[in-house]
PDB file of C-alpha atoms in Angstrom:
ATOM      1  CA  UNK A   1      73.407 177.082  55.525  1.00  0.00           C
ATOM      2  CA  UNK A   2      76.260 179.257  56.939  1.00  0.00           C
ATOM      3  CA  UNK A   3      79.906 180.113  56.285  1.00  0.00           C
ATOM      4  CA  UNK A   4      81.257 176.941  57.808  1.00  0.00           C
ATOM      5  CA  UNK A   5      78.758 174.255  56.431  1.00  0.00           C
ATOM      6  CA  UNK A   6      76.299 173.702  53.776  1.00  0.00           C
ATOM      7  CA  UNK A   7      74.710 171.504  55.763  1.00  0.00           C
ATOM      8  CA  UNK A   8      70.206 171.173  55.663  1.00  0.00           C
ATOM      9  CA  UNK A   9      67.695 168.680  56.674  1.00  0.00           C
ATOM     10  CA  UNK A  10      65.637 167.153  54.420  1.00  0.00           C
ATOM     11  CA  UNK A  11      63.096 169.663  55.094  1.00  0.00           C
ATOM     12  CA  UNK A  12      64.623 172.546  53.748  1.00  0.00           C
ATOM     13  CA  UNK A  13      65.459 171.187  50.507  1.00  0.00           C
ATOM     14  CA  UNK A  14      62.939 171.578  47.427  1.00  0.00           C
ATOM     15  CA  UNK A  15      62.882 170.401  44.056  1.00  0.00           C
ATOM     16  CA  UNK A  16      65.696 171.948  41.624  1.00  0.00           C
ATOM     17  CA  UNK A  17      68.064 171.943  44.553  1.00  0.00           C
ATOM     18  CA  UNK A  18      71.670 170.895  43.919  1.00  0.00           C
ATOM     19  CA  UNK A  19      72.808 168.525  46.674  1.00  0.00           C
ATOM     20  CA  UNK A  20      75.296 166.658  47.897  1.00  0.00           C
ATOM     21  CA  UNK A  21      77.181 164.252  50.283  1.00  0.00           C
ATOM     22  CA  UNK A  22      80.313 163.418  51.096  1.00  0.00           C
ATOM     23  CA  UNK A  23      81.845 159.724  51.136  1.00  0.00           C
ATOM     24  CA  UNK A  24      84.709 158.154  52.080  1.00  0.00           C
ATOM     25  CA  UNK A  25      85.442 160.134  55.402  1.00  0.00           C
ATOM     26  CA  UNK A  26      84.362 163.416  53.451  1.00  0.00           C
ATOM     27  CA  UNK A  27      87.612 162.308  50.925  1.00  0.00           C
ATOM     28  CA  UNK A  28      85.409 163.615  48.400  1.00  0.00           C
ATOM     29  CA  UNK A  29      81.602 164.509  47.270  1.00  0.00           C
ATOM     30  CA  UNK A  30      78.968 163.288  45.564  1.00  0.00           C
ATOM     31  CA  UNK A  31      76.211 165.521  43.559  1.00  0.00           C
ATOM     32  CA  UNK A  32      73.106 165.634  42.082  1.00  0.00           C
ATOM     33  CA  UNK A  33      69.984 166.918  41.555  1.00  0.00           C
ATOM     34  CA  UNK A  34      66.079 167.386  43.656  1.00  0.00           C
ATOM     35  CA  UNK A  35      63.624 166.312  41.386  1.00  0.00           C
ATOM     36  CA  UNK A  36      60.985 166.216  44.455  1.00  0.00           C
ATOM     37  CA  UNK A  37      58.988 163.384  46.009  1.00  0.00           C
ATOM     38  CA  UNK A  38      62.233 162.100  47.312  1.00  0.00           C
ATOM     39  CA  UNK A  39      64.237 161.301  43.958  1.00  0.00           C
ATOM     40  CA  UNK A  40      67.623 162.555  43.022  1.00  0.00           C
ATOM     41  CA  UNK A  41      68.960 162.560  39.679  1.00  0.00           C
ATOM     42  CA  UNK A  42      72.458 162.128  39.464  1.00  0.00           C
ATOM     43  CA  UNK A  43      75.343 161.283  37.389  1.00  0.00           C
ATOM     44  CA  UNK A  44      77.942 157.902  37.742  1.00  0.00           C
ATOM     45  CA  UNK A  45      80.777 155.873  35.707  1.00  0.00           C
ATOM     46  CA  UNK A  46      78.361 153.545  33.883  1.00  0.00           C
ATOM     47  CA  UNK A  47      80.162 150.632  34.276  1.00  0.00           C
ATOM     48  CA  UNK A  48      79.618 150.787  37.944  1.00  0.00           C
ATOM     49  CA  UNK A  49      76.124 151.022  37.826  1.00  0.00           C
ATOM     50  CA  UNK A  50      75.337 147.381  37.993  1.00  0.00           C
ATOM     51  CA  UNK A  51      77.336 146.061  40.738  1.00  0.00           C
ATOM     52  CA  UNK A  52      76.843 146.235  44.554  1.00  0.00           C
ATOM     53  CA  UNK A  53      79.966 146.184  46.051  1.00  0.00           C
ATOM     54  CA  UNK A  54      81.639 147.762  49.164  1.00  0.00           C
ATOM     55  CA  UNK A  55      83.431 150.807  48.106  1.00  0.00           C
ATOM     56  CA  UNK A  56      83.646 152.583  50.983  1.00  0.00           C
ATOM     57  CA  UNK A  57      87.099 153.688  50.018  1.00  0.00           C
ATOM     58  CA  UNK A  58      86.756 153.534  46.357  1.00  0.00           C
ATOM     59  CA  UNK A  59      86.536 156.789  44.588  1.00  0.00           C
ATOM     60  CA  UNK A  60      83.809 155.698  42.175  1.00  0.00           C
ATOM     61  CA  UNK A  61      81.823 154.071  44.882  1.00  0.00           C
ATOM     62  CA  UNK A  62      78.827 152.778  42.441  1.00  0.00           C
ATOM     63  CA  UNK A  63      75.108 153.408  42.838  1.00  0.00           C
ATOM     64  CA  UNK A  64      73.074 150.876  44.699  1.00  0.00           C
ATOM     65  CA  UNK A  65      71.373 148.807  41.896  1.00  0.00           C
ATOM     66  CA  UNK A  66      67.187 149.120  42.042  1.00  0.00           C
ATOM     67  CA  UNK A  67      67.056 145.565  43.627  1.00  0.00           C
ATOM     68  CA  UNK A  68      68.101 146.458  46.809  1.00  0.00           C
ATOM     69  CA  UNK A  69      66.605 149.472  47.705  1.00  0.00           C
ATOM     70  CA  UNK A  70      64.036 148.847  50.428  1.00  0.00           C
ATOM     71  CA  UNK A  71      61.559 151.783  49.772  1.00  0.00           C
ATOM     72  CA  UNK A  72      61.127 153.544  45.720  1.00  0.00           C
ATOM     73  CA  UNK A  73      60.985 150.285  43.182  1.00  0.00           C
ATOM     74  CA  UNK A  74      62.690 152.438  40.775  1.00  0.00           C
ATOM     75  CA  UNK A  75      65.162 153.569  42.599  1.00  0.00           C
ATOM     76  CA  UNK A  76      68.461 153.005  40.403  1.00  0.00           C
ATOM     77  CA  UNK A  77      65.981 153.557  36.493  1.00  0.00           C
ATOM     78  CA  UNK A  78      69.199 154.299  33.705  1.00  0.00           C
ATOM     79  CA  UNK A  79      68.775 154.228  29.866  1.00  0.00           C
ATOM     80  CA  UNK A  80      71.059 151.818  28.314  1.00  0.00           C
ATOM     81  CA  UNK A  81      74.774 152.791  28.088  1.00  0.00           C
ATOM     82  CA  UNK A  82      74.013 155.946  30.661  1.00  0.00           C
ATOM     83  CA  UNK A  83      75.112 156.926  33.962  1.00  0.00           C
ATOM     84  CA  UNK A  84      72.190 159.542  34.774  1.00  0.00           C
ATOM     85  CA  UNK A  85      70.581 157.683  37.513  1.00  0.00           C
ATOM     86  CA  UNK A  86      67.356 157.785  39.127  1.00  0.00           C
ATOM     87  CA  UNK A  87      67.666 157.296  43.003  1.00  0.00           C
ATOM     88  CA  UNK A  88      65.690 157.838  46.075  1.00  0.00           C
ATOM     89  CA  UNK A  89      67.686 160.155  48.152  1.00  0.00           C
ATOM     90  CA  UNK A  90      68.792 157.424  50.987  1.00  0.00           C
ATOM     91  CA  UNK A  91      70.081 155.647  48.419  1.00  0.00           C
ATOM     92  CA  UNK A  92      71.976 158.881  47.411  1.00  0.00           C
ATOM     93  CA  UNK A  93      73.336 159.546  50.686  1.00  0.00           C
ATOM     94  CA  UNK A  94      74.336 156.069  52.010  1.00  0.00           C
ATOM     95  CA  UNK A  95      73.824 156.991  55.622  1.00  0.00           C
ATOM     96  CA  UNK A  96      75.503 160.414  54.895  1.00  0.00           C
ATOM     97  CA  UNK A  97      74.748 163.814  55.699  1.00  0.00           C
ATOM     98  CA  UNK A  98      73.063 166.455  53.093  1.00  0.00           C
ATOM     99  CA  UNK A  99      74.014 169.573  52.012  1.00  0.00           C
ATOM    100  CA  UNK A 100      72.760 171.974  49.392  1.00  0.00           C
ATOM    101  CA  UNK A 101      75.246 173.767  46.827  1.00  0.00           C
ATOM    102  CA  UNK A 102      75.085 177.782  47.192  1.00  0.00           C
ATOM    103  CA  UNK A 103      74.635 179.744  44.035  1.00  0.00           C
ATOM    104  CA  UNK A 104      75.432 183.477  43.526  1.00  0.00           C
ATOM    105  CA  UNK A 105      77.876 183.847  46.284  1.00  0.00           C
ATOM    106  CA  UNK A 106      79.857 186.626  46.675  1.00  0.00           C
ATOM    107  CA  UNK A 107      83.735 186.331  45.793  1.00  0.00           C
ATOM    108  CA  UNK A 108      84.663 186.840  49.333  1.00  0.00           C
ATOM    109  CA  UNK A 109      81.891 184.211  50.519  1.00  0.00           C
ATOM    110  CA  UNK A 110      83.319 181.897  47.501  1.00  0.00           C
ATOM    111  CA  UNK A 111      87.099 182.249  48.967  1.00  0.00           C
ATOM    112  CA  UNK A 112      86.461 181.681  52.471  1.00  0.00           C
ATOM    113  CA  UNK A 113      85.383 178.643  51.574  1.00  0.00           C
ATOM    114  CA  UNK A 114      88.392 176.696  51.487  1.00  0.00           C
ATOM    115  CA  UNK A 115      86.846 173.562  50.070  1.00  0.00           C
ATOM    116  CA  UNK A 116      85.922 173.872  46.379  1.00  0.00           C
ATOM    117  CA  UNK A 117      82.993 172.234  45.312  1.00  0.00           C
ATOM    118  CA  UNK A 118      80.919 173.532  47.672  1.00  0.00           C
ATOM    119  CA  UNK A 119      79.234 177.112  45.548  1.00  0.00           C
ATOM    120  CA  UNK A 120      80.117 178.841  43.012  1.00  0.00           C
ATOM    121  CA  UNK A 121      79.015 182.952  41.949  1.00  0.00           C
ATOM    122  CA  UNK A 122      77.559 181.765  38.881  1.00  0.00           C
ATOM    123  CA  UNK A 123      73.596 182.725  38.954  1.00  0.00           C
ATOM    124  CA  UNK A 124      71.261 179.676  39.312  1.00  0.00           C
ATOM    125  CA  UNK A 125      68.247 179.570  36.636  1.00  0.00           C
ATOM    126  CA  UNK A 126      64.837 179.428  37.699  1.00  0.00           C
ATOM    127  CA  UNK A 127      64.004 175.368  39.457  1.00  0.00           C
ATOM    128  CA  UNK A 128      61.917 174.285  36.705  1.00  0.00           C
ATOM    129  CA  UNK A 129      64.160 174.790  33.871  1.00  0.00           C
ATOM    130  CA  UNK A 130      66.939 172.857  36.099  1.00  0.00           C
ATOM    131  CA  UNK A 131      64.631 169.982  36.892  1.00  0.00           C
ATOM    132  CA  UNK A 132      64.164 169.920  32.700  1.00  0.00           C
ATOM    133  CA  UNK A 133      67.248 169.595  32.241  1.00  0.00           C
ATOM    134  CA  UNK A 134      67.773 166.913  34.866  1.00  0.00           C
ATOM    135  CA  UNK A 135      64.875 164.769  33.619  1.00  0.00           C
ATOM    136  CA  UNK A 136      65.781 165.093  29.941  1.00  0.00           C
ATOM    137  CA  UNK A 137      69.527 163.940  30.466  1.00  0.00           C
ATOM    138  CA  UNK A 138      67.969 161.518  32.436  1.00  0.00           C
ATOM    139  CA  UNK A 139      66.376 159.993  29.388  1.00  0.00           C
ATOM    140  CA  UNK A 140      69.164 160.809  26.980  1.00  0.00           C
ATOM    141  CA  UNK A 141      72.383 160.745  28.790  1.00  0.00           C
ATOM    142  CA  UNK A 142      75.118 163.157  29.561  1.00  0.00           C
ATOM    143  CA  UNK A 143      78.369 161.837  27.804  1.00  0.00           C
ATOM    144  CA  UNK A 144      80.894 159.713  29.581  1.00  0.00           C
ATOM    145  CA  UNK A 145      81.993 159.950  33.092  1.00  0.00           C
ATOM    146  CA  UNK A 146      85.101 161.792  33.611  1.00  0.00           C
ATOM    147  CA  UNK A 147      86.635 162.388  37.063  1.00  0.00           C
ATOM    148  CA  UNK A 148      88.193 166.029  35.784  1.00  0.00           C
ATOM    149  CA  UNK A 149      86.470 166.959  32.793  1.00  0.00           C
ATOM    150  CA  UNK A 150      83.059 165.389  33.292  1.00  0.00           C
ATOM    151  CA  UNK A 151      81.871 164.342  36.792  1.00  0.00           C
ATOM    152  CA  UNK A 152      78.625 164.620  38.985  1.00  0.00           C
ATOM    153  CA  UNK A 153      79.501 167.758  40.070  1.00  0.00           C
ATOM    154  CA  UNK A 154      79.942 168.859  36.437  1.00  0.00           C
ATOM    155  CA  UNK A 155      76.414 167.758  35.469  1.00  0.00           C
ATOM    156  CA  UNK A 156      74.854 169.316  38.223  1.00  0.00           C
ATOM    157  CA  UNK A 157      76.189 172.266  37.679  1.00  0.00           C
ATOM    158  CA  UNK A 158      75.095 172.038  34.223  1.00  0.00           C
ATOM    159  CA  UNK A 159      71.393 172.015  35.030  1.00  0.00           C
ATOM    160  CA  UNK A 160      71.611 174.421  37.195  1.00  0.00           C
ATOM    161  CA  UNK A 161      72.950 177.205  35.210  1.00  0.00           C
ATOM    162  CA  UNK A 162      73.207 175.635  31.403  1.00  0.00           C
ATOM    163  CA  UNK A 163      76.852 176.339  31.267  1.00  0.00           C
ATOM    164  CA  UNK A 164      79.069 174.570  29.031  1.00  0.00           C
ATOM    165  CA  UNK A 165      82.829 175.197  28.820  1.00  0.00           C
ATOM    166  CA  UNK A 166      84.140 176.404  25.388  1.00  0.00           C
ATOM    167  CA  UNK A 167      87.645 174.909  25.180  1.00  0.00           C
ATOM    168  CA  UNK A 168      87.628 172.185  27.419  1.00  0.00           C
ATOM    169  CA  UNK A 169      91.497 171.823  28.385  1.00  0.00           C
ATOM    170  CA  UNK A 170      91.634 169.249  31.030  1.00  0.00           C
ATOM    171  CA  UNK A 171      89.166 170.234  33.870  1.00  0.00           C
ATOM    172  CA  UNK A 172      85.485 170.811  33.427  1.00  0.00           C
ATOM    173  CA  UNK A 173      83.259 173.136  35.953  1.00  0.00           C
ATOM    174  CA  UNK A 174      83.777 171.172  39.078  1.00  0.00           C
ATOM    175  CA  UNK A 175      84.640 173.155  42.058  1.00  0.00           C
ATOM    176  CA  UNK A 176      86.190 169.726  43.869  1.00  0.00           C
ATOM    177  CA  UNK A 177      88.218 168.954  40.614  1.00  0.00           C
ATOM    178  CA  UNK A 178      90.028 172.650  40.767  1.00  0.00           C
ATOM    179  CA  UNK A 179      90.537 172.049  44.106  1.00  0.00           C
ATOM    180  CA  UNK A 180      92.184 168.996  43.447  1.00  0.00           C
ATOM    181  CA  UNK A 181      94.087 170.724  40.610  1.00  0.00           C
ATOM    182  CA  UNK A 182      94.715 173.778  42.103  1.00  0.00           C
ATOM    183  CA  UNK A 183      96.259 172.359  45.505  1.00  0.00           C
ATOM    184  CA  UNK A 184      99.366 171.016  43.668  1.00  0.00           C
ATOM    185  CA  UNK A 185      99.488 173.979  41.298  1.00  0.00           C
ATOM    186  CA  UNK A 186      99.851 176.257  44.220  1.00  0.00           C
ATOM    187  CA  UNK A 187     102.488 174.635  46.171  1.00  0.00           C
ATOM    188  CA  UNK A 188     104.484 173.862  43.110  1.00  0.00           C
ATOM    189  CA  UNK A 189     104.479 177.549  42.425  1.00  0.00           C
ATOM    190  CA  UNK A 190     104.832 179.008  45.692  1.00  0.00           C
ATOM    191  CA  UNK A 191     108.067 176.044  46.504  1.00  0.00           C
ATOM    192  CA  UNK A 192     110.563 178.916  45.024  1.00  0.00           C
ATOM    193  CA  UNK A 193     109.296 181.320  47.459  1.00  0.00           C
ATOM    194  CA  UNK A 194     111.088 179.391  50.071  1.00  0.00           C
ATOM    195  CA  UNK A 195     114.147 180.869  49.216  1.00  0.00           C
ATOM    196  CA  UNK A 196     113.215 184.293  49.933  1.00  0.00           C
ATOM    197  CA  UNK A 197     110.773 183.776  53.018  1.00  0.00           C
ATOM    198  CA  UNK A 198     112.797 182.148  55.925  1.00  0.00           C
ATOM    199  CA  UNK A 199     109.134 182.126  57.511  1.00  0.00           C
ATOM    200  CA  UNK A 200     107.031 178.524  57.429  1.00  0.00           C
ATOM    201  CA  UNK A 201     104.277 180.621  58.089  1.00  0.00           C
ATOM    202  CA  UNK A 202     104.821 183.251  55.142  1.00  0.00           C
ATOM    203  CA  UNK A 203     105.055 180.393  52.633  1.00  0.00           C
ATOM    204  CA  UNK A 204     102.087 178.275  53.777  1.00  0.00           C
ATOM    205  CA  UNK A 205     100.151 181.713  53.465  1.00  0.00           C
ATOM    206  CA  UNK A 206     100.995 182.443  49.740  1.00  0.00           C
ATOM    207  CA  UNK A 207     100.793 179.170  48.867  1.00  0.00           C
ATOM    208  CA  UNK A 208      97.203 179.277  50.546  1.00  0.00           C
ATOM    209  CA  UNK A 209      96.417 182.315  48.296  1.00  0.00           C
ATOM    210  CA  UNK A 210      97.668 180.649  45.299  1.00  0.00           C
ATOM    211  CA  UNK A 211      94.684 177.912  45.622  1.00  0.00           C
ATOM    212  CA  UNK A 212      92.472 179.921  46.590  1.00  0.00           C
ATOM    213  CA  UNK A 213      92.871 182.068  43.181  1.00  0.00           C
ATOM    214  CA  UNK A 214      93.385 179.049  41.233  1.00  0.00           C
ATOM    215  CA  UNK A 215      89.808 177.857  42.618  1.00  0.00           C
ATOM    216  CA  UNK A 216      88.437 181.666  42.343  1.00  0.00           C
ATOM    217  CA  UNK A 217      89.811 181.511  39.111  1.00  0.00           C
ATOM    218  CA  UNK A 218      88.085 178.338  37.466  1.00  0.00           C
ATOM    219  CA  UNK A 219      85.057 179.372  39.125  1.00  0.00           C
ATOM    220  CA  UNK A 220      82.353 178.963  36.103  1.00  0.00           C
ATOM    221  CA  UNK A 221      81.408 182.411  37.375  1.00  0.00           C
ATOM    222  CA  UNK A 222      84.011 183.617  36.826  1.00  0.00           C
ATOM    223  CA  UNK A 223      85.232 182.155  33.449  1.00  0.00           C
ATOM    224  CA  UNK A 224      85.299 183.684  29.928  1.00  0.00           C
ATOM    225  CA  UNK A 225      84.915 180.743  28.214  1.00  0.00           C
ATOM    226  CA  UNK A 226      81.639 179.665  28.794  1.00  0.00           C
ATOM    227  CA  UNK A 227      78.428 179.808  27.087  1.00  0.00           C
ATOM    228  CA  UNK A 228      74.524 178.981  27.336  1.00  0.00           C
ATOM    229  CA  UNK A 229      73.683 175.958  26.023  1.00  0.00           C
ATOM    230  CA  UNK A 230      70.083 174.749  25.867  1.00  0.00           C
ATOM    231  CA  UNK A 231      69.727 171.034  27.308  1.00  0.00           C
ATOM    232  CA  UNK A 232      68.772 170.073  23.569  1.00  0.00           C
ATOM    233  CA  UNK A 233      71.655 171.364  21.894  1.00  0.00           C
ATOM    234  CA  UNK A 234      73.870 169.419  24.554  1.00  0.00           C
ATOM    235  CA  UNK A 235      74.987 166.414  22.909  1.00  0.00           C
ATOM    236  CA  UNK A 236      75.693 168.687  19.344  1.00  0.00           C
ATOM    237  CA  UNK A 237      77.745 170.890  20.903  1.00  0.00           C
ATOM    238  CA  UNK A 238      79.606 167.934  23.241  1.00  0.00           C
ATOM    239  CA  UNK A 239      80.302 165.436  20.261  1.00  0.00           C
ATOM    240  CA  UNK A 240      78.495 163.273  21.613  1.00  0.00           C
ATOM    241  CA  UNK A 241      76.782 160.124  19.604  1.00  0.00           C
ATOM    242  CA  UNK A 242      73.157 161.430  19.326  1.00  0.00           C
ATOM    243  CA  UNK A 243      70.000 159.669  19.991  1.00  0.00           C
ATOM    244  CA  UNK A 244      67.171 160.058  17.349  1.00  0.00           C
ATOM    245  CA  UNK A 245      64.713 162.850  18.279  1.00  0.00           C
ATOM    246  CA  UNK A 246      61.720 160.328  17.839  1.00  0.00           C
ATOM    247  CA  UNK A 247      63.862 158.408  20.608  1.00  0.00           C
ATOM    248  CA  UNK A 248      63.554 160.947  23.089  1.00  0.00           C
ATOM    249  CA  UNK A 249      59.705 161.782  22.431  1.00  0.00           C
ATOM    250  CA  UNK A 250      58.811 158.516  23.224  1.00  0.00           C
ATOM    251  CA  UNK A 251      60.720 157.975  26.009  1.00  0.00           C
ATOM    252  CA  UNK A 252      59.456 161.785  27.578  1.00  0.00           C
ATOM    253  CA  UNK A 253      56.030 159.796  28.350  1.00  0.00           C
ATOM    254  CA  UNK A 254      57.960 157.059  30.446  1.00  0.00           C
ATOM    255  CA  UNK A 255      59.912 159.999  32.308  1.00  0.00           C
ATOM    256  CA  UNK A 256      56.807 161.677  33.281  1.00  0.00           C
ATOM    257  CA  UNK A 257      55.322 158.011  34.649  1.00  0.00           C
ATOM    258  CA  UNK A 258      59.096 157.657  36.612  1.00  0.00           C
ATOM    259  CA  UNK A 259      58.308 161.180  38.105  1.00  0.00           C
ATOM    260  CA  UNK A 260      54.535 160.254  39.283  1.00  0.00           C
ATOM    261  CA  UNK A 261      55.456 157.374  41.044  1.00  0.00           C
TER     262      UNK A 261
END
């Protein structure tokens, strides 16, 4: 991986890894995470999950369903009413390239990266406890899909680093979904600025600093208003409807058999 790209062959990737590829001419990303033996676990809109369709310009751009994939049987395994997925990474990528989300960059690595959702300076945990937490949401689910507040990116993050936002106010730990954000943000705020700078140039470079701070800024990193939240705690601390602990024990023995195959 360098400054320009986060690009890797499949070769250099190992399980724990946070990847990703982009779709729709690199309009946006998808994430999710190595579990090893070529399966990704990753997070989509549920109501997608059951259709194969051509979305090659569609911004939710489903998951292919387990029937068609030509290689892992259980490529596409869900629990009911959850969009964690089980895939085999060419049905992840769709033809697309890989790349592998950098942890603990430096801010000026993090900044010269004009395209958010590619790292963040937030500390990865060690690639068994992220591959626990991928394999357990898995089996119990991660909420519902939100393209700001709760995406793939977010729940990737997530098992990586265990980092939950406080006082969720509209956007969530994704990278791509500040960038999205902060784009606007900046050239709304730097549009006055064009009365006192006659220069093009001098505007389109504060309003370039402007996003770049606004990404820098909701970096989870960064943030005050996070906190460590173990995997188990997860749906307590997210509202979410909880599943009965026996629930998850029993299905933690069908997990380990999805694993092994």
């Amino acid at each position: 991986m360098g400054l320009l790209t986060n690009r890797v062959e499949r070769n250099e990737i190992k399980p724990g890894d946070h990847i990703y590829t982009y779709r729709a001419v690199f309009a946006y990303s998808h994430h999710g995470i190595f579990v090893g033996g070529s399966k990704v676990v990753h997070f989509r809109p549920e109501r997608n999950l059951d259709f194969s369709i051509d979305t090659s310009s569609n911004l939710l751009d489903p998951t292919f369903p387990r029937s068609t994939c030509p290689t892992f049987p259980d490529c596409g395994f869900r629990q009911p009413n959850s969009g964690v997925v089980l895939s085999c990474l060419d049905c992840f990528l769709r033809n697309g390239s890989l790349y592998c989300f950098e942890y603990g960059v430096t801010p000026s690595v993090f900044l010269a990266k004009v395209r958010g959702g590619t790292c963040t300076t937030a500390a990865s945990d060690p690639l068994e406890t992220v591959i626990h937490r991928a394999m357990y949401l898995l089996q119990n689910g991660f909420g519902n899909y939100d393209i700001f507040e709760n995406n793939c990116e977010d729940f990737a993050l997530y098992c990586k680093t265990g980092l939950l936002i406080l006082d969720n106010l509209g956007i969530g730990r994704s990278g791509q979904a500040s960038s999205m954000i902060g784009a606007p943000l900046a050239a709304l705020l730097s549009s006055p600025l064009k009365l006192l700078m006659p220069s093009p140039i001098g505007v389109a470079t504060v309003t370039a600093g402007m996003y770049c701070m606004t990404r820098y800024a909701t970096d989870i990193g960064i943030r005050t208003d996070v906190i460590k939240v173990a995997v188990e705690d997860l749906a307590v601390n997210l509202g979410w409807a909880g599943r009965h602990d026996e629930a998850a024990e029993e299905n933690e023995a069908s997990n380990r058999q999805v694993v092994a195959l």
